[in-house]
Short mmCIF file of C-alpha atoms in Angstrom, two decimals:
data_model
loop_
_atom_site.label_atom_id
_atom_site.label_comp_id
_atom_site.label_asym_id
_atom_site.label_seq_id
_atom_site.Cartn_x
_atom_site.Cartn_y
_atom_site.Cartn_z
CA UNK A 1 -113.71 8.83 -107.40
CA UNK A 2 -112.35 8.83 -104.10
CA UNK A 3 -111.45 5.63 -102.04
CA UNK A 4 -111.32 4.41 -98.87
CA UNK A 5 -108.02 3.17 -96.78
CA UNK A 6 -107.58 -0.27 -95.86
CA UNK A 7 -109.53 -1.27 -92.47
CA UNK A 8 -108.25 -3.20 -89.87
CA UNK A 9 -111.60 -5.08 -89.89
CA UNK A 10 -111.17 -6.00 -93.67
CA UNK A 11 -108.19 -7.97 -94.28
CA UNK A 12 -109.45 -9.76 -97.13
CA UNK A 13 -107.44 -9.03 -100.36
CA UNK A 14 -108.67 -6.43 -102.59
CA UNK A 15 -111.52 -7.56 -105.27
CA UNK A 16 -112.23 -6.12 -108.78
CA UNK A 17 -115.60 -5.25 -110.16
CA UNK A 18 -116.48 -4.87 -113.85
CA UNK A 19 -120.31 -4.09 -113.62
CA UNK A 20 -121.99 -3.40 -117.36
CA UNK A 21 -124.04 -0.67 -118.17
CA UNK A 22 -127.14 -0.72 -120.94
CA UNK A 23 -124.14 0.93 -123.41
CA UNK A 24 -121.05 -0.86 -122.57
CA UNK A 25 -118.67 -2.36 -120.03
CA UNK A 26 -116.89 0.39 -117.70
CA UNK A 27 -113.43 0.07 -116.47
CA UNK A 28 -112.83 -2.14 -113.68
CA UNK A 29 -112.50 -0.73 -110.43
CA UNK A 30 -110.81 -1.70 -107.13
CA UNK A 31 -112.41 -2.28 -104.01
CA UNK A 32 -112.35 -3.99 -100.43
CA UNK A 33 -114.97 -5.11 -97.88
CA UNK A 34 -115.08 -2.87 -94.56
CA UNK A 35 -115.73 -5.76 -92.68
CA UNK A 36 -114.01 -9.39 -92.79
CA UNK A 37 -116.53 -12.35 -93.30
CA UNK A 38 -117.67 -13.66 -90.09
CA UNK A 39 -115.66 -16.13 -88.62
CA UNK A 40 -118.06 -18.10 -86.54
CA UNK A 41 -121.53 -18.82 -86.51
CA UNK A 42 -124.18 -16.38 -85.31
CA UNK A 43 -121.53 -13.49 -86.28
CA UNK A 44 -122.51 -10.97 -89.04
CA UNK A 45 -120.47 -8.73 -91.39
CA UNK A 46 -121.02 -5.39 -92.29
CA UNK A 47 -122.19 -5.12 -96.25
CA UNK A 48 -120.07 -1.85 -97.13
CA UNK A 49 -117.69 -1.89 -100.07
CA UNK A 50 -115.18 0.60 -100.51
CA UNK A 51 -112.98 2.10 -103.55
CA UNK A 52 -109.12 1.36 -103.37
CA UNK A 53 -108.05 2.57 -106.58
CA UNK A 54 -108.25 6.43 -106.11
CA UNK A 55 -107.19 9.06 -103.78
CA UNK A 56 -109.01 10.17 -100.53
CA UNK A 57 -109.10 13.57 -99.49
CA UNK A 58 -109.64 14.93 -96.09
CA UNK A 59 -110.91 18.35 -97.27
CA UNK A 60 -111.77 19.54 -100.50
CA UNK A 61 -110.58 22.26 -102.69
CA UNK A 62 -112.80 25.45 -103.08
CA UNK A 63 -115.73 24.78 -105.28
CA UNK A 64 -114.90 21.19 -105.85
CA UNK A 65 -117.50 18.48 -105.06
CA UNK A 66 -116.78 15.11 -103.74
CA UNK A 67 -116.75 12.29 -105.73
CA UNK A 68 -119.69 9.71 -106.01
CA UNK A 69 -123.20 10.29 -106.43
CA UNK A 70 -124.93 13.15 -103.64
CA UNK A 71 -128.25 13.61 -102.41
CA UNK A 72 -129.22 15.61 -105.48
CA UNK A 73 -128.20 13.07 -107.54
CA UNK A 74 -130.28 10.11 -105.65
CA UNK A 75 -133.15 12.45 -105.39
CA UNK A 76 -133.12 12.87 -109.28
CA UNK A 77 -132.25 9.32 -109.76
CA UNK A 78 -135.35 7.83 -107.66
CA UNK A 79 -137.72 11.04 -108.20
CA UNK A 80 -137.66 12.10 -104.17
CA UNK A 81 -139.05 15.18 -102.74
CA UNK A 82 -136.34 17.73 -101.31
CA UNK A 83 -138.49 17.72 -98.03
CA UNK A 84 -140.77 15.30 -96.24
CA UNK A 85 -140.02 13.06 -93.41
CA UNK A 86 -140.11 15.63 -90.66
CA UNK A 87 -140.71 14.36 -87.26
CA UNK A 88 -139.88 11.04 -88.53
CA UNK A 89 -136.74 9.09 -86.97
CA UNK A 90 -134.58 6.39 -88.98
CA UNK A 91 -132.69 3.91 -86.87
CA UNK A 92 -129.24 2.60 -87.62
CA UNK A 93 -128.23 -0.68 -86.19
CA UNK A 94 -124.48 -1.20 -86.38
CA UNK A 95 -121.60 -3.15 -84.30
CA UNK A 96 -119.06 -1.38 -82.61
CA UNK A 97 -118.43 2.22 -82.06
CA UNK A 98 -118.12 5.36 -84.43
CA UNK A 99 -116.33 7.93 -82.31
CA UNK A 100 -116.43 10.40 -84.99
CA UNK A 101 -120.06 9.64 -86.20
CA UNK A 102 -121.55 12.92 -85.25
CA UNK A 103 -118.92 15.30 -86.61
CA UNK A 104 -118.36 13.32 -89.78
CA UNK A 105 -122.22 13.52 -90.65
CA UNK A 106 -121.96 17.29 -89.93
CA UNK A 107 -119.43 17.80 -92.61
CA UNK A 108 -121.31 15.63 -95.05
CA UNK A 109 -124.56 17.52 -94.71
CA UNK A 110 -122.74 20.69 -94.59
CA UNK A 111 -121.10 20.07 -97.87
CA UNK A 112 -124.65 19.33 -99.48
CA UNK A 113 -126.42 22.06 -97.92
CA UNK A 114 -128.61 19.72 -95.79
CA UNK A 115 -130.16 20.71 -92.54
CA UNK A 116 -127.97 20.34 -89.25
CA UNK A 117 -128.61 17.02 -87.60
CA UNK A 118 -126.98 17.17 -84.18
CA UNK A 119 -127.50 16.12 -80.69
CA UNK A 120 -127.82 19.61 -79.55
CA UNK A 121 -130.63 19.88 -81.80
CA UNK A 122 -132.48 16.96 -81.19
CA UNK A 123 -131.89 15.44 -84.61
CA UNK A 124 -129.11 13.08 -83.81
CA UNK A 125 -128.78 10.62 -81.00
CA UNK A 126 -126.07 7.97 -80.51
CA UNK A 127 -127.07 4.93 -78.07
CA UNK A 128 -125.69 1.51 -77.02
CA UNK A 129 -127.45 -1.46 -77.43
CA UNK A 130 -129.29 -0.77 -73.78
CA UNK A 131 -130.16 2.55 -74.79
CA UNK A 132 -127.34 4.41 -72.78
CA UNK A 133 -123.71 5.83 -73.63
CA UNK A 134 -121.82 2.82 -72.63
CA UNK A 135 -120.52 2.66 -76.32
CA UNK A 136 -118.37 -0.52 -77.50
CA UNK A 137 -115.10 -0.65 -78.62
CA UNK A 138 -114.45 1.34 -81.93
CA UNK A 139 -113.68 -0.26 -84.89
CA UNK A 140 -112.75 1.24 -88.43
CA UNK A 141 -114.72 -1.43 -90.58
CA UNK A 142 -117.92 -0.68 -88.69
CA UNK A 143 -117.40 3.08 -88.50
CA UNK A 144 -116.91 3.56 -92.37
CA UNK A 145 -120.33 1.54 -92.48
CA UNK A 146 -121.85 3.82 -89.84
CA UNK A 147 -120.58 6.66 -91.62
CA UNK A 148 -122.29 5.06 -94.92
CA UNK A 149 -125.48 4.62 -93.09
CA UNK A 150 -125.91 7.94 -91.82
CA UNK A 151 -124.93 9.64 -95.00
CA UNK A 152 -127.53 7.36 -96.92
CA UNK A 153 -130.71 8.35 -94.71
CA UNK A 154 -129.42 12.21 -94.99
CA UNK A 155 -129.39 11.88 -98.58
CA UNK A 156 -132.78 9.96 -98.99
CA UNK A 157 -134.85 12.07 -96.10
CA UNK A 158 -132.80 15.29 -95.24
CA UNK A 159 -135.59 15.83 -92.69
CA UNK A 160 -135.45 12.78 -90.73
CA UNK A 161 -134.03 12.28 -87.33
CA UNK A 162 -131.27 9.65 -86.92
CA UNK A 163 -131.01 7.17 -84.11
CA UNK A 164 -127.63 5.16 -84.25
CA UNK A 165 -127.89 2.23 -82.05
CA UNK A 166 -124.08 0.74 -81.42
CA UNK A 167 -124.08 -3.19 -80.19
CA UNK A 168 -121.83 -4.66 -78.26
CA UNK A 169 -120.76 -6.99 -81.01
CA UNK A 170 -121.33 -8.52 -84.28
CA UNK A 171 -123.26 -11.48 -82.93
CA UNK A 172 -126.91 -11.73 -84.15
CA UNK A 173 -128.10 -11.66 -80.27
CA UNK A 174 -126.38 -8.29 -80.06
CA UNK A 175 -127.27 -6.81 -83.10
CA UNK A 176 -130.89 -7.85 -82.40
CA UNK A 177 -130.97 -6.48 -79.29
CA UNK A 178 -130.35 -3.22 -80.55
CA UNK A 179 -132.77 -3.60 -82.97
CA UNK A 180 -135.25 -4.15 -80.39
CA UNK A 181 -133.83 -0.95 -78.74
CA UNK A 182 -134.35 1.23 -81.64
CA UNK A 183 -137.98 0.17 -81.86
CA UNK A 184 -138.39 0.65 -78.13
CA UNK A 185 -137.04 4.19 -78.54
CA UNK A 186 -139.66 4.53 -81.04
CA UNK A 187 -138.06 4.20 -84.49
CA UNK A 188 -140.74 3.30 -86.92
CA UNK A 189 -138.03 3.09 -89.64
CA UNK A 190 -135.03 0.70 -88.64
CA UNK A 191 -131.86 0.00 -91.21
CA UNK A 192 -129.45 -2.87 -91.12
CA UNK A 193 -126.78 -3.22 -93.30
CA UNK A 194 -124.93 -6.75 -92.21
CA UNK A 195 -125.53 -10.30 -93.11
CA UNK A 196 -124.28 -13.62 -92.56
CA UNK A 197 -124.96 -17.26 -93.41
CA UNK A 198 -128.44 -18.71 -92.99
CA UNK A 199 -128.93 -21.33 -89.99
CA UNK A 200 -131.55 -23.31 -88.49
CA UNK A 201 -131.80 -20.71 -85.56
CA UNK A 202 -133.05 -17.97 -88.04
CA UNK A 203 -136.53 -18.57 -87.57
CA UNK A 204 -136.13 -17.98 -83.54
CA UNK A 205 -134.38 -14.66 -84.15
CA UNK A 206 -137.10 -13.53 -86.66
CA UNK A 207 -139.52 -13.78 -83.92
CA UNK A 208 -136.93 -12.32 -81.10
CA UNK A 209 -135.61 -9.50 -82.91
CA UNK A 210 -137.59 -8.41 -86.43
CA UNK A 211 -141.33 -9.38 -85.80
CA UNK A 212 -142.20 -5.63 -85.28
CA UNK A 213 -145.77 -4.49 -86.68
CA UNK A 214 -145.72 -1.00 -87.63
CA UNK A 215 -142.34 -0.91 -88.12
CA UNK A 216 -140.53 -0.62 -91.62
CA UNK A 217 -137.23 -2.84 -91.07
CA UNK A 218 -134.88 -2.87 -94.01
CA UNK A 219 -131.84 -5.68 -94.69
CA UNK A 220 -129.11 -5.37 -97.32
CA UNK A 221 -128.92 -8.61 -99.51
CA UNK A 222 -125.46 -9.01 -99.50
CA UNK A 223 -122.07 -8.11 -101.70
CA UNK A 224 -120.87 -11.59 -102.76
CA UNK A 225 -123.65 -12.14 -105.61
CA UNK A 226 -126.36 -15.00 -105.80
CA UNK A 227 -126.96 -16.32 -102.53
CA UNK A 228 -128.86 -15.52 -99.52
CA UNK A 229 -128.01 -14.00 -96.36
CA UNK A 230 -129.30 -13.60 -92.62
CA UNK A 231 -131.55 -11.18 -91.81
CA UNK A 232 -132.20 -10.47 -95.25
CA UNK A 233 -133.92 -13.64 -95.59
CA UNK A 234 -136.36 -12.69 -92.75
CA UNK A 235 -140.32 -12.49 -93.49
CA UNK A 236 -140.57 -9.64 -91.30
CA UNK A 237 -138.02 -7.25 -93.38
CA UNK A 238 -137.53 -5.64 -96.55
CA UNK A 239 -134.77 -7.16 -98.07
CA UNK A 240 -132.92 -4.64 -100.36
CA UNK A 241 -130.93 -5.66 -103.32
CA UNK A 242 -128.51 -3.35 -105.28
CA UNK A 243 -127.97 -1.79 -108.91
CA UNK A 244 -125.45 0.25 -110.99
CA UNK A 245 -126.95 3.68 -111.65
CA UNK A 246 -125.97 5.58 -114.84
CA UNK A 247 -126.97 8.92 -116.04
CA UNK A 248 -128.47 8.75 -119.73
CA UNK A 249 -130.58 10.84 -121.95
CA UNK A 250 -133.89 8.48 -121.26
CA UNK A 251 -136.89 10.43 -119.92
CA UNK A 252 -135.89 9.57 -116.35
CA UNK A 253 -132.29 10.65 -117.11
CA UNK A 254 -130.87 7.60 -115.44
CA UNK A 255 -130.62 3.68 -115.93
CA UNK A 256 -129.84 0.58 -113.76
CA UNK A 257 -128.76 -2.75 -114.22
CA UNK A 258 -128.27 -5.34 -111.25
CA UNK A 259 -124.74 -4.84 -109.61
CA UNK A 260 -123.12 -7.97 -110.44
CA UNK A 261 -121.98 -10.41 -113.22
CA UNK A 262 -123.28 -13.77 -114.26
CA UNK A 263 -120.11 -15.35 -113.39
CA UNK A 264 -121.17 -14.65 -109.68
CA UNK A 265 -118.92 -13.91 -106.50
CA UNK A 266 -119.77 -10.33 -106.42
CA UNK A 267 -122.89 -7.83 -106.51
CA UNK A 268 -126.32 -8.01 -104.89
CA UNK A 269 -127.03 -11.21 -103.10
CA UNK A 270 -130.41 -13.08 -103.80
CA UNK A 271 -132.24 -16.37 -104.02
CA UNK A 272 -134.43 -18.61 -102.27
CA UNK A 273 -133.85 -18.99 -98.10
CA UNK A 274 -133.41 -22.48 -96.72
CA UNK A 275 -135.17 -21.77 -93.22
CA UNK A 276 -137.69 -18.74 -93.69
CA UNK A 277 -141.16 -19.11 -94.85
CA UNK A 278 -142.73 -17.14 -97.60
CA UNK A 279 -144.61 -14.34 -96.69
CA UNK A 280 -148.10 -14.18 -97.81
CA UNK A 281 -147.76 -11.14 -99.75
CA UNK A 282 -144.98 -13.04 -102.00
CA UNK A 283 -145.86 -14.72 -104.84
CA UNK A 284 -143.24 -15.93 -107.18
CA UNK A 285 -143.40 -19.46 -108.04
CA UNK A 286 -139.80 -20.56 -108.28
CA UNK A 287 -138.98 -20.61 -104.35
CA UNK A 288 -141.28 -22.29 -101.76
CA UNK A 289 -139.60 -20.41 -99.03
CA UNK A 290 -138.76 -16.51 -98.75
CA UNK A 291 -137.00 -15.23 -101.74
CA UNK A 292 -134.65 -12.51 -101.52
CA UNK A 293 -134.99 -9.26 -102.44
CA UNK A 294 -138.16 -7.09 -102.71
CA UNK A 295 -136.85 -3.77 -103.86
CA UNK A 296 -133.26 -2.05 -104.59
CA UNK A 297 -131.45 1.00 -105.17
CA UNK A 298 -127.40 1.95 -106.21
CA UNK A 299 -125.12 -0.34 -104.52
CA UNK A 300 -122.33 -0.99 -107.04
CA UNK A 301 -118.89 0.85 -105.91
CA UNK A 302 -118.16 1.51 -109.18
CA UNK A 303 -121.45 3.89 -109.28
CA UNK A 304 -120.67 4.61 -105.79
CA UNK A 305 -121.86 7.24 -103.35
CA UNK A 306 -119.80 10.18 -101.59
CA UNK A 307 -119.36 9.48 -97.87
CA UNK A 308 -117.55 11.55 -95.08
CA UNK A 309 -115.56 9.34 -92.54
CA UNK A 310 -112.39 10.14 -90.54
CA UNK A 311 -112.30 7.36 -88.03
CA UNK A 312 -108.97 5.75 -89.51
CA UNK A 313 -109.95 7.01 -92.88
CA UNK A 314 -109.21 10.04 -94.67
CA UNK A 315 -111.93 12.00 -95.27
CA UNK A 316 -113.97 11.93 -98.38
CA UNK A 317 -114.55 8.31 -99.77
CA UNK A 318 -116.76 6.21 -102.63
CA UNK A 319 -118.33 3.55 -100.79
CA UNK A 320 -120.75 1.08 -102.28
CA UNK A 321 -122.30 -2.41 -101.28
CA UNK A 322 -126.15 -3.07 -100.31
CA UNK A 323 -125.15 -1.50 -97.15
CA UNK A 324 -125.95 1.56 -98.95
CA UNK A 325 -129.05 0.66 -100.60
CA UNK A 326 -130.47 -0.47 -97.07
CA UNK A 327 -130.64 2.52 -94.95
CA UNK A 328 -131.14 4.56 -98.21
CA UNK A 329 -134.58 2.50 -98.69
CA UNK A 330 -135.17 2.81 -95.00
CA UNK A 331 -135.08 7.02 -95.93
CA UNK A 332 -137.69 6.37 -98.59
CA UNK A 333 -139.82 4.73 -96.04
CA UNK A 334 -139.64 7.51 -93.50
CA UNK A 335 -140.39 9.95 -96.55
CA UNK A 336 -144.02 8.05 -97.13
CA UNK A 337 -145.04 8.01 -93.61
CA UNK A 338 -145.54 5.99 -90.76
CA UNK A 339 -146.67 2.38 -91.54
CA UNK A 340 -149.97 1.43 -90.24
CA UNK A 341 -149.63 0.03 -86.73
CA UNK A 342 -150.40 -3.59 -87.30
CA UNK A 343 -148.97 -3.93 -90.87
CA UNK A 344 -145.90 -5.77 -92.23
CA UNK A 345 -144.44 -2.84 -94.44
CA UNK A 346 -142.34 -5.19 -96.42
CA UNK A 347 -145.37 -6.11 -98.17
CA UNK A 348 -146.05 -2.35 -99.59
CA UNK A 349 -143.96 -2.36 -102.45
CA UNK A 350 -145.91 -5.60 -103.77
CA UNK A 351 -149.15 -3.54 -103.68
CA UNK A 352 -147.66 -0.60 -105.56
CA UNK A 353 -145.47 -2.07 -108.28
CA UNK A 354 -146.16 0.37 -110.75
CA UNK A 355 -144.20 3.23 -108.32
CA UNK A 356 -140.99 1.11 -109.05
CA UNK A 357 -138.63 1.39 -111.74
CA UNK A 358 -138.19 -2.01 -113.21
CA UNK A 359 -134.81 -3.23 -113.55
CA UNK A 360 -134.83 -5.44 -116.37
CA UNK A 361 -131.18 -6.39 -117.32
CA UNK A 362 -127.97 -8.00 -115.59
CA UNK A 363 -127.15 -10.49 -113.58
CA UNK A 364 -125.59 -11.76 -110.01
CA UNK A 365 -124.69 -15.28 -111.05
CA UNK A 366 -125.88 -18.50 -112.53
CA UNK A 367 -129.26 -20.25 -111.25
CA UNK A 368 -132.15 -22.39 -112.01
CA UNK A 369 -134.94 -20.84 -112.18
CA UNK A 370 -133.26 -17.95 -113.73
CA UNK A 371 -135.13 -15.39 -112.20
CA UNK A 372 -133.73 -15.76 -108.89
CA UNK A 373 -130.43 -14.26 -110.17
CA UNK A 374 -130.97 -12.42 -113.58
CA UNK A 375 -133.12 -9.44 -114.07
CA UNK A 376 -136.18 -9.40 -116.22
CA UNK A 377 -139.68 -7.85 -116.54
CA UNK A 378 -141.26 -7.88 -113.17
CA UNK A 379 -139.86 -9.56 -109.93
CA UNK A 380 -136.29 -10.83 -109.70
CA UNK A 381 -133.98 -11.95 -106.95
CA UNK A 382 -131.59 -9.29 -107.49
CA UNK A 383 -133.54 -6.29 -107.84
CA UNK A 384 -136.82 -7.56 -106.60
CA UNK A 385 -139.79 -5.08 -107.78
CA UNK A 386 -137.70 -2.57 -108.71
CA UNK A 387 -135.93 0.43 -107.37
CA UNK A 388 -138.28 3.72 -105.93
CA UNK A 389 -140.03 6.23 -108.48
CA UNK A 390 -141.07 8.56 -105.85
CA UNK A 391 -142.56 7.32 -102.44
CA UNK A 392 -145.80 5.94 -103.22
CA UNK A 393 -144.35 2.29 -103.07
CA UNK A 394 -143.30 2.57 -99.47
CA UNK A 395 -146.64 4.00 -98.30
CA UNK A 396 -149.57 2.15 -96.68
#
């Protein structure tokens, strides 16, 4: 597998992950976060994690394939069509600029035989948070996040258009302004791969930035194991958890467990919000407020995704984190079709639970009640209702 070089935006020491499969524990993998934890209230960090225990490659040898899962793997694992999504636009919300976003996306899509997605053909568009081209300062950590996001949308929905909106900073106000900009520009699917601590202003941010009926807004649940981040806790968004994904000999051909361990401190975020109200469509009994997450997909860097990133990085990498699962699920929503104009699309999976793969093994910490951090039959915190089995769970 291929790893990322250290980012100037992620000075934290590397961590070691040892997620489990249904059969046996795998070897430990070494990782680092692409973005540092927020240094002050109201600021967010991206939820991307890079492998550091293997070597990057700027280009591949003839007939060689990138390490990490690619589009055909994910389409197989989640029973997704190879076509669909034509005419739909998925917006990616991130802080700072990735000067190489379009050219790196072109390399990823060319490698996997996906249709070109460029400014010239109208498939790709990059704007600042005001809708113009006065892009913010570049940042290597967020550039890696951007590469992960656009590649995961491409993997889920190769026919979708991609709108990248770059916020001036990682403050919730700037990122929220970018969300509003994406919706104003017509995006019906908006991915947010960042989070920070909850606080008493979250309800205000909910109404200012995330209350957009008829728009499917996905948010990564976090990478620090059991515990709740905002804006995943917003009652208006689909909070996306994470799994470890392995090929196996089952009828599906794949199996999944929670990304994380019972020791906590790593893996997909989950839990009971301190401040956000419980939406009417969420019925679990152990949390009076909003419960995170709703659904999930692969996020474990040990079973990570091939990503191409060259801004202060060296090409083919293997990335993970719930920053992978949020844009992927946004792409699945786009495959399922435009939401109802007055709907909150986060409610859709709750009415189509049979169209999801229930994840029943693994944990991201210790807690009470245990379902908030431990997988089991039906709903649980780390993986929500489960992972996509086709697109029906994400349709109106």
